[in-house]
Amino acid sequence: MPDLNEVLAARRAARASRSQGRVNVVAVFILLISVVLGVAITAGTQNPAWLAIWLVAGFVFAQSPKIAKQWERGIVLRLGRYTGLKGPGLFWITPFVENVSSYIDQRVVTTSFAAEETLTSDTVPVNVDAVLFWMVHDSEKAALEVQDYAQAVSWAAQTGLRDIIGRTSLTELLRGRERIEAELQSLIDQRSNPWGVTVQSVEMRDIVIPASLQDAMSREAQASREKSARIILGQAEVEIAHLFFEASKSYQNNPTALHLRAMNILYEGLKEKGALMLVPSTAVESMGLGGLMGAAALRQQTLSEGEAKAGPPAV
């Protein structure tokens, strides 16, 4: 897999070849007109020198027209000295005296960059992938202040990401993405502003941590959830005990209400068939529940015998 240097070098060579080898329709038209005039004059005078003269003239004048696209600005140098920006559209230069060194793209550019095996402040190795959105706001500075502004922005983003990861803990890196993205955008913007480049936004795509650490973090999260569940259960027990304590105050001086509550509990427990109710002996003695329980059991037995005599329902 090619490294970042190779990729940037290939992109730089491709941009240079495109800027130097641009062919536009105006130059081709001038060259064709020169060839036609040269052939016509040569045919009329029977002198082939005119063809050579017009070919040379057409080649010279074809170097003058240049075309820049709507989002581009051409950097014009006159004998190596910067003279200004040209474009968009058709513009003319002096052949062999002036030349267009490069075309500056003023659209928003996306650059992906990464920080591999970078240690956080708590010495955890992480791999972070991010995307940078930037654009050239000053074409003159981008052409004159830095050799290759695209490569410079890419390196500034990568080193800035490593700096921020180095002073950030893993927990902050995972939970505070928005803050880290804003801090990284500000850092890259400070470095690239002298080059005529402004950073619009930075977005972290992925944060990869070691597999062993992922397992440890998963166990830690599970233990934390179990702890929270136990705490919630204990708080519920405290609230229930408090409510029972308040209810006992209501029944303390009102034995009739306590008996009615006991009867309701027995009814709820015995209305289901086959239900088993365990009542403490102290409750039977203090509230006289023996007779009540006997009556309830007799009623349950009577209902069962009645259903048995009736037999199965007719189909």
mmCIF file of C-alpha atoms in Angstrom:
data_model
loop_
_atom_site.group_PDB
_atom_site.id
_atom_site.type_symbol
_atom_site.label_atom_id
_atom_site.label_comp_id
_atom_site.label_asym_id
_atom_site.label_seq_id
_atom_site.Cartn_x
_atom_site.Cartn_y
_atom_site.Cartn_z
ATOM 1 C CA MET A 1 0.000 0.000 0.000
ATOM 2 C CA PRO A 2 1.575 3.372 -0.976
ATOM 3 C CA ASP A 3 2.321 5.767 1.841
ATOM 4 C CA LEU A 4 1.154 9.347 2.137
ATOM 5 C CA ASN A 5 4.313 10.801 0.592
ATOM 6 C CA GLU A 6 3.912 8.765 -2.584
ATOM 7 C CA VAL A 7 0.255 9.681 -2.919
ATOM 8 C CA LEU A 8 0.942 13.393 -2.484
ATOM 9 C CA ALA A 9 3.850 13.280 -4.909
ATOM 10 C CA ALA A 10 1.659 11.608 -7.535
ATOM 11 C CA ARG A 11 -1.063 14.210 -7.069
ATOM 12 C CA ARG A 12 1.450 17.041 -7.299
ATOM 13 C CA ALA A 13 2.925 15.645 -10.532
ATOM 14 C CA ALA A 14 -0.548 15.237 -12.015
ATOM 15 C CA ARG A 15 -1.473 18.824 -11.186
ATOM 16 C CA ALA A 16 1.774 20.099 -12.674
ATOM 17 C CA SER A 17 1.276 18.152 -15.888
ATOM 18 C CA ARG A 18 -2.308 19.410 -16.241
ATOM 19 C CA SER A 19 -1.303 23.040 -15.665
ATOM 20 C CA GLN A 20 1.586 22.899 -18.105
ATOM 21 C CA GLY A 21 -0.070 20.850 -20.831
ATOM 22 C CA ARG A 22 -3.457 22.520 -21.138
ATOM 23 C CA VAL A 23 -4.813 22.829 -24.651
ATOM 24 C CA ASN A 24 -7.671 25.233 -25.386
ATOM 25 C CA VAL A 25 -9.829 25.677 -28.447
ATOM 26 C CA VAL A 26 -8.632 29.242 -29.054
ATOM 27 C CA ALA A 27 -5.003 28.140 -29.416
ATOM 28 C CA VAL A 28 -6.012 25.286 -31.719
ATOM 29 C CA PHE A 29 -8.089 27.689 -33.832
ATOM 30 C CA ILE A 30 -5.165 30.118 -34.178
ATOM 31 C CA LEU A 31 -2.865 27.304 -35.210
ATOM 32 C CA LEU A 32 -5.326 26.035 -37.812
ATOM 33 C CA ILE A 33 -5.806 29.526 -39.246
ATOM 34 C CA SER A 34 -2.024 29.893 -39.537
ATOM 35 C CA VAL A 35 -1.738 26.580 -41.373
ATOM 36 C CA VAL A 36 -4.546 27.499 -43.780
ATOM 37 C CA LEU A 37 -3.030 30.924 -44.534
ATOM 38 C CA GLY A 38 0.400 29.408 -44.970
ATOM 39 C CA VAL A 39 -0.906 26.798 -47.431
ATOM 40 C CA ALA A 40 -2.911 29.412 -49.352
ATOM 41 C CA ILE A 41 0.002 31.871 -49.655
ATOM 42 C CA THR A 42 2.405 29.066 -50.571
ATOM 43 C CA ALA A 43 0.030 27.885 -53.297
ATOM 44 C CA GLY A 44 -0.242 31.427 -54.674
ATOM 45 C CA THR A 45 3.444 32.333 -54.590
ATOM 46 C CA GLN A 46 4.855 28.841 -55.116
ATOM 47 C CA ASN A 47 7.252 29.607 -52.264
ATOM 48 C CA PRO A 48 7.228 26.991 -49.438
ATOM 49 C CA ALA A 49 8.976 29.402 -47.081
ATOM 50 C CA TRP A 50 5.638 31.100 -46.399
ATOM 51 C CA LEU A 51 4.254 27.869 -45.008
ATOM 52 C CA ALA A 52 7.138 27.598 -42.555
ATOM 53 C CA ILE A 53 6.761 31.266 -41.570
ATOM 54 C CA TRP A 54 3.050 30.941 -40.872
ATOM 55 C CA LEU A 55 3.552 27.714 -38.967
ATOM 56 C CA VAL A 56 6.085 29.383 -36.678
ATOM 57 C CA ALA A 57 3.841 32.451 -36.277
ATOM 58 C CA GLY A 58 0.836 30.275 -35.496
ATOM 59 C CA PHE A 59 2.807 28.287 -32.917
ATOM 60 C CA VAL A 60 3.965 31.516 -31.249
ATOM 61 C CA PHE A 61 0.524 33.127 -31.143
ATOM 62 C CA ALA A 62 -1.049 29.871 -29.943
ATOM 63 C CA GLN A 63 0.943 30.250 -26.711
ATOM 64 C CA SER A 64 -0.854 33.491 -25.861
ATOM 65 C CA PRO A 65 -4.509 32.521 -25.164
ATOM 66 C CA LYS A 66 -5.207 30.752 -21.876
ATOM 67 C CA ILE A 67 -8.457 29.566 -20.345
ATOM 68 C CA ALA A 68 -9.171 29.243 -16.639
ATOM 69 C CA LYS A 69 -12.284 27.487 -15.393
ATOM 70 C CA GLN A 70 -14.881 29.255 -13.322
ATOM 71 C CA TRP A 71 -13.432 28.021 -10.027
ATOM 72 C CA GLU A 72 -9.786 28.610 -10.994
ATOM 73 C CA ARG A 73 -7.353 31.507 -10.960
ATOM 74 C CA GLY A 74 -4.183 31.492 -13.057
ATOM 75 C CA ILE A 75 -0.887 32.649 -11.513
ATOM 76 C CA VAL A 76 0.904 34.723 -14.165
ATOM 77 C CA LEU A 77 4.680 35.253 -13.977
ATOM 78 C CA ARG A 78 6.578 37.646 -16.212
ATOM 79 C CA LEU A 79 10.208 36.553 -16.504
ATOM 80 C CA GLY A 80 9.800 34.802 -13.162
ATOM 81 C CA ARG A 81 8.162 37.793 -11.428
ATOM 82 C CA TYR A 82 4.586 37.596 -10.157
ATOM 83 C CA THR A 83 2.318 40.005 -12.059
ATOM 84 C CA GLY A 84 -1.170 39.025 -10.956
ATOM 85 C CA LEU A 85 -4.095 36.628 -11.185
ATOM 86 C CA LYS A 86 -5.984 35.890 -14.375
ATOM 87 C CA GLY A 87 -9.341 34.283 -14.961
ATOM 88 C CA PRO A 88 -11.860 32.890 -14.962
ATOM 89 C CA GLY A 89 -12.469 32.495 -18.654
ATOM 90 C CA LEU A 90 -10.212 33.517 -21.570
ATOM 91 C CA PHE A 91 -7.159 35.693 -20.967
ATOM 92 C CA TRP A 92 -4.010 36.479 -22.934
ATOM 93 C CA ILE A 93 -0.346 36.459 -22.010
ATOM 94 C CA THR A 94 2.809 37.491 -23.820
ATOM 95 C CA PRO A 95 4.347 34.387 -25.410
ATOM 96 C CA PHE A 96 7.752 33.316 -24.010
ATOM 97 C CA VAL A 97 7.794 36.340 -21.691
ATOM 98 C CA GLU A 98 4.895 35.462 -19.446
ATOM 99 C CA ASN A 99 3.718 32.065 -18.340
ATOM 100 C CA VAL A 100 1.027 30.597 -16.123
ATOM 101 C CA SER A 101 2.864 28.761 -13.359
ATOM 102 C CA SER A 102 -0.236 27.106 -11.871
ATOM 103 C CA TYR A 103 -3.995 27.243 -11.576
ATOM 104 C CA ILE A 104 -5.399 27.646 -8.062
ATOM 105 C CA ASP A 105 -8.620 25.735 -7.363
ATOM 106 C CA GLN A 106 -10.923 27.841 -5.160
ATOM 107 C CA ARG A 107 -13.538 25.175 -4.501
ATOM 108 C CA VAL A 108 -13.971 23.352 -1.213
ATOM 109 C CA VAL A 109 -11.464 20.494 -1.041
ATOM 110 C CA THR A 110 -11.788 17.365 1.084
ATOM 111 C CA THR A 111 -8.619 15.799 2.442
ATOM 112 C CA SER A 112 -8.577 12.598 4.449
ATOM 113 C CA PHE A 113 -5.818 12.160 7.011
ATOM 114 C CA ALA A 114 -5.061 9.773 9.849
ATOM 115 C CA ALA A 115 -3.004 9.377 13.006
ATOM 116 C CA GLU A 116 -1.868 5.768 13.390
ATOM 117 C CA GLU A 117 -0.679 4.233 16.671
ATOM 118 C CA THR A 118 -0.751 7.584 18.454
ATOM 119 C CA LEU A 119 -0.590 7.536 22.270
ATOM 120 C CA THR A 120 -3.194 9.427 24.252
ATOM 121 C CA SER A 121 -2.370 11.253 27.467
ATOM 122 C CA ASP A 122 -3.114 8.036 29.402
ATOM 123 C CA THR A 123 -0.745 6.037 27.102
ATOM 124 C CA VAL A 124 -3.380 4.203 25.064
ATOM 125 C CA PRO A 125 -2.497 3.620 21.372
ATOM 126 C CA VAL A 126 -5.321 4.674 19.030
ATOM 127 C CA ASN A 127 -5.858 4.986 15.286
ATOM 128 C CA VAL A 128 -7.921 8.004 14.259
ATOM 129 C CA ASP A 129 -9.269 8.740 10.764
ATOM 130 C CA ALA A 130 -10.572 12.206 9.960
ATOM 131 C CA VAL A 131 -11.694 14.348 7.015
ATOM 132 C CA LEU A 132 -10.720 17.985 6.501
ATOM 133 C CA PHE A 133 -12.855 20.456 4.527
ATOM 134 C CA TRP A 134 -10.858 23.482 3.386
ATOM 135 C CA MET A 135 -10.624 26.031 0.584
ATOM 136 C CA VAL A 136 -8.249 28.673 -0.792
ATOM 137 C CA HIS A 137 -9.478 32.169 0.031
ATOM 138 C CA ASP A 138 -6.339 34.006 -1.163
ATOM 139 C CA SER A 139 -4.887 32.555 -4.370
ATOM 140 C CA GLU A 140 -1.876 34.893 -4.290
ATOM 141 C CA LYS A 141 -0.719 33.668 -0.879
ATOM 142 C CA ALA A 142 -1.379 30.040 -1.817
ATOM 143 C CA ALA A 143 0.895 30.426 -4.842
ATOM 144 C CA LEU A 144 3.672 32.552 -3.317
ATOM 145 C CA GLU A 145 3.843 31.711 0.394
ATOM 146 C CA VAL A 146 4.055 27.910 0.262
ATOM 147 C CA GLN A 147 5.499 25.460 -2.237
ATOM 148 C CA ASP A 148 2.561 23.031 -2.321
ATOM 149 C CA TYR A 149 -0.403 24.316 -0.330
ATOM 150 C CA ALA A 150 -2.397 21.063 -0.623
ATOM 151 C CA GLN A 151 0.450 18.990 0.807
ATOM 152 C CA ALA A 152 1.134 21.608 3.479
ATOM 153 C CA VAL A 153 -2.492 21.562 4.610
ATOM 154 C CA SER A 154 -2.468 17.766 4.731
ATOM 155 C CA TRP A 155 0.668 17.652 6.878
ATOM 156 C CA ALA A 156 -0.611 20.431 9.137
ATOM 157 C CA ALA A 157 -3.839 18.464 9.702
ATOM 158 C CA GLN A 158 -1.983 15.246 10.490
ATOM 159 C CA THR A 159 0.463 16.822 12.932
ATOM 160 C CA GLY A 160 -2.326 18.817 14.570
ATOM 161 C CA LEU A 161 -4.359 15.652 15.094
ATOM 162 C CA ARG A 162 -1.367 13.921 16.699
ATOM 163 C CA ASP A 163 -0.774 16.897 19.002
ATOM 164 C CA ILE A 164 -4.377 16.939 20.209
ATOM 165 C CA ILE A 165 -4.494 13.160 20.729
ATOM 166 C CA GLY A 166 -1.257 13.327 22.736
ATOM 167 C CA ARG A 167 -2.790 15.694 25.292
ATOM 168 C CA THR A 168 -6.245 14.104 25.429
ATOM 169 C CA SER A 169 -7.284 11.060 27.437
ATOM 170 C CA LEU A 170 -9.083 8.142 25.840
ATOM 171 C CA THR A 171 -12.338 8.924 27.639
ATOM 172 C CA GLU A 172 -12.311 12.525 26.427
ATOM 173 C CA LEU A 173 -11.429 11.359 22.928
ATOM 174 C CA LEU A 174 -14.423 9.011 22.794
ATOM 175 C CA ARG A 175 -16.966 11.284 24.465
ATOM 176 C CA GLY A 176 -15.864 14.764 23.396
ATOM 177 C CA ARG A 177 -15.620 14.469 19.614
ATOM 178 C CA GLU A 178 -17.275 17.815 18.928
ATOM 179 C CA ARG A 179 -14.884 19.668 21.222
ATOM 180 C CA ILE A 180 -11.838 17.927 19.737
ATOM 181 C CA GLU A 181 -13.027 18.630 16.182
ATOM 182 C CA ALA A 182 -13.495 22.309 16.975
ATOM 183 C CA GLU A 183 -10.068 22.490 18.631
ATOM 184 C CA LEU A 184 -8.426 20.719 15.700
ATOM 185 C CA GLN A 185 -10.139 23.027 13.209
ATOM 186 C CA SER A 186 -8.877 26.077 15.078
ATOM 187 C CA LEU A 187 -5.342 24.678 15.244
ATOM 188 C CA ILE A 188 -5.153 23.839 11.531
ATOM 189 C CA ASP A 189 -6.728 27.173 10.615
ATOM 190 C CA GLN A 190 -4.059 29.066 12.541
ATOM 191 C CA ARG A 191 -1.317 27.203 10.673
ATOM 192 C CA SER A 192 -2.851 27.473 7.203
ATOM 193 C CA ASN A 193 -4.178 31.049 7.257
ATOM 194 C CA PRO A 194 -0.767 32.540 6.295
ATOM 195 C CA TRP A 195 -0.919 30.338 3.174
ATOM 196 C CA GLY A 196 -4.255 31.782 2.078
ATOM 197 C CA VAL A 197 -6.155 28.673 3.150
ATOM 198 C CA THR A 198 -9.144 28.568 5.472
ATOM 199 C CA VAL A 199 -10.524 25.463 7.185
ATOM 200 C CA GLN A 200 -14.300 25.070 7.171
ATOM 201 C CA SER A 201 -14.698 21.950 9.301
ATOM 202 C CA VAL A 202 -13.020 18.800 10.565
ATOM 203 C CA GLU A 203 -14.859 15.529 11.102
ATOM 204 C CA MET A 204 -13.440 12.430 12.763
ATOM 205 C CA ARG A 205 -14.686 9.347 10.968
ATOM 206 C CA ASP A 206 -13.424 6.542 13.177
ATOM 207 C CA ILE A 207 -11.475 5.901 16.367
ATOM 208 C CA VAL A 208 -9.945 2.430 16.628
ATOM 209 C CA ILE A 209 -8.588 1.144 19.937
ATOM 210 C CA PRO A 210 -6.883 -2.216 20.653
ATOM 211 C CA ALA A 211 -9.151 -5.275 20.879
ATOM 212 C CA SER A 212 -7.933 -6.158 24.378
ATOM 213 C CA LEU A 213 -8.827 -2.702 25.595
ATOM 214 C CA GLN A 214 -12.256 -2.952 23.979
ATOM 215 C CA ASP A 215 -12.949 -6.127 26.010
ATOM 216 C CA ALA A 216 -11.814 -4.440 29.219
ATOM 217 C CA MET A 217 -14.009 -1.412 28.518
ATOM 218 C CA SER A 218 -16.967 -3.696 27.805
ATOM 219 C CA ARG A 219 -16.521 -5.490 31.138
ATOM 220 C CA GLU A 220 -16.170 -2.157 32.913
ATOM 221 C CA ALA A 221 -19.394 -0.877 31.353
ATOM 222 C CA GLN A 222 -21.222 -4.084 32.315
ATOM 223 C CA ALA A 223 -19.996 -3.823 35.906
ATOM 224 C CA SER A 224 -21.078 -0.197 36.005
ATOM 225 C CA ARG A 225 -24.575 -1.109 34.803
ATOM 226 C CA GLU A 226 -24.856 -3.891 37.412
ATOM 227 C CA LYS A 227 -23.769 -1.435 40.095
ATOM 228 C CA SER A 228 -26.424 1.050 38.970
ATOM 229 C CA ALA A 229 -29.071 -1.682 38.986
ATOM 230 C CA ARG A 230 -28.194 -2.706 42.547
ATOM 231 C CA ILE A 231 -28.257 0.900 43.714
ATOM 232 C CA ILE A 232 -31.687 1.419 42.139
ATOM 233 C CA LEU A 233 -32.965 -1.780 43.764
ATOM 234 C CA GLY A 234 -31.670 -0.670 47.178
ATOM 235 C CA GLN A 235 -33.320 2.738 46.793
ATOM 236 C CA ALA A 236 -36.591 0.992 45.911
ATOM 237 C CA GLU A 237 -36.338 -1.163 49.050
ATOM 238 C CA VAL A 238 -35.791 1.937 51.169
ATOM 239 C CA GLU A 239 -38.847 3.628 49.669
ATOM 240 C CA ILE A 240 -40.963 0.511 50.143
ATOM 241 C CA ALA A 241 -39.877 0.206 53.793
ATOM 242 C CA HIS A 242 -40.713 3.857 54.339
ATOM 243 C CA LEU A 243 -44.179 3.395 52.863
ATOM 244 C CA PHE A 244 -44.769 0.275 54.989
ATOM 245 C CA PHE A 245 -43.720 2.246 58.034
ATOM 246 C CA GLU A 246 -46.246 4.972 57.218
ATOM 247 C CA ALA A 247 -48.933 2.343 56.598
ATOM 248 C CA SER A 248 -48.228 0.692 59.957
ATOM 249 C CA LYS A 249 -48.964 4.001 61.676
ATOM 250 C CA SER A 250 -52.428 3.996 60.084
ATOM 251 C CA TYR A 251 -53.151 0.432 61.256
ATOM 252 C CA GLN A 252 -51.638 0.877 64.736
ATOM 253 C CA ASN A 253 -54.680 2.474 66.379
ATOM 254 C CA ASN A 254 -57.312 1.000 64.060
ATOM 255 C CA PRO A 255 -57.605 -2.817 64.421
ATOM 256 C CA THR A 256 -60.732 -2.901 62.258
ATOM 257 C CA ALA A 257 -58.846 -1.511 59.294
ATOM 258 C CA LEU A 258 -56.054 -4.015 59.898
ATOM 259 C CA HIS A 259 -58.591 -6.908 59.903
ATOM 260 C CA LEU A 260 -60.183 -5.642 56.702
ATOM 261 C CA ARG A 261 -56.760 -5.449 55.082
ATOM 262 C CA ALA A 262 -55.995 -9.000 56.184
ATOM 263 C CA MET A 263 -59.272 -10.220 54.729
ATOM 264 C CA ASN A 264 -58.498 -8.501 51.439
ATOM 265 C CA ILE A 265 -55.070 -10.148 51.333
ATOM 266 C CA LEU A 266 -56.599 -13.568 51.912
ATOM 267 C CA TYR A 267 -59.264 -12.961 49.282
ATOM 268 C CA GLU A 268 -56.687 -11.951 46.688
ATOM 269 C CA GLY A 269 -54.588 -14.982 47.501
ATOM 270 C CA LEU A 270 -57.374 -17.592 47.588
ATOM 271 C CA LYS A 271 -59.518 -16.485 44.664
ATOM 272 C CA GLU A 272 -57.175 -18.309 42.305
ATOM 273 C CA LYS A 273 -57.553 -22.077 42.202
ATOM 274 C CA GLY A 274 -54.695 -24.010 43.681
ATOM 275 C CA ALA A 275 -53.273 -20.946 45.383
ATOM 276 C CA LEU A 276 -51.223 -21.514 48.529
ATOM 277 C CA MET A 277 -51.261 -18.857 51.239
ATOM 278 C CA LEU A 278 -48.739 -18.861 54.098
ATOM 279 C CA VAL A 279 -49.857 -16.804 57.086
ATOM 280 C CA PRO A 280 -47.644 -16.318 60.163
ATOM 281 C CA SER A 281 -49.044 -17.858 63.361
ATOM 282 C CA THR A 282 -48.705 -14.530 65.154
ATOM 283 C CA ALA A 283 -51.077 -12.968 62.632
ATOM 284 C CA VAL A 284 -53.596 -15.792 63.181
ATOM 285 C CA GLU A 285 -53.522 -15.337 66.949
ATOM 286 C CA SER A 286 -53.554 -11.548 67.025
ATOM 287 C CA MET A 287 -56.196 -10.963 64.366
ATOM 288 C CA GLY A 288 -58.353 -14.031 64.821
ATOM 289 C CA LEU A 289 -57.751 -15.252 61.313
ATOM 290 C CA GLY A 290 -58.175 -18.914 62.175
ATOM 291 C CA GLY A 291 -61.924 -18.926 61.704
ATOM 292 C CA LEU A 292 -61.679 -16.754 58.658
ATOM 293 C CA MET A 293 -59.128 -19.027 57.050
ATOM 294 C CA GLY A 294 -61.230 -22.077 57.896
ATOM 295 C CA ALA A 295 -64.305 -20.507 56.312
ATOM 296 C CA ALA A 296 -62.319 -19.595 53.221
ATOM 297 C CA ALA A 297 -60.929 -23.141 52.931
ATOM 298 C CA LEU A 298 -64.416 -24.631 53.364
ATOM 299 C CA ARG A 299 -65.767 -22.351 50.692
ATOM 300 C CA GLN A 300 -62.961 -23.352 48.351
ATOM 301 C CA GLN A 301 -63.651 -27.069 48.981
ATOM 302 C CA THR A 302 -67.411 -26.615 48.385
ATOM 303 C CA LEU A 303 -66.763 -24.930 45.063
ATOM 304 C CA SER A 304 -64.421 -27.701 43.990
ATOM 305 C CA GLU A 305 -66.919 -30.483 44.890
ATOM 306 C CA GLY A 306 -69.710 -28.662 43.076
ATOM 307 C CA GLU A 307 -67.678 -28.450 39.896
ATOM 308 C CA ALA A 308 -66.752 -32.149 40.174
ATOM 309 C CA LYS A 309 -70.449 -33.240 40.459
ATOM 310 C CA ALA A 310 -71.491 -31.055 37.584
ATOM 311 C CA GLY A 311 -69.114 -32.940 35.308
ATOM 312 C CA PRO A 312 -67.566 -31.690 32.133
ATOM 313 C CA PRO A 313 -69.546 -29.144 30.126
ATOM 314 C CA ALA A 314 -71.641 -30.359 27.219
ATOM 315 C CA VAL A 315 -70.172 -29.935 23.744
#
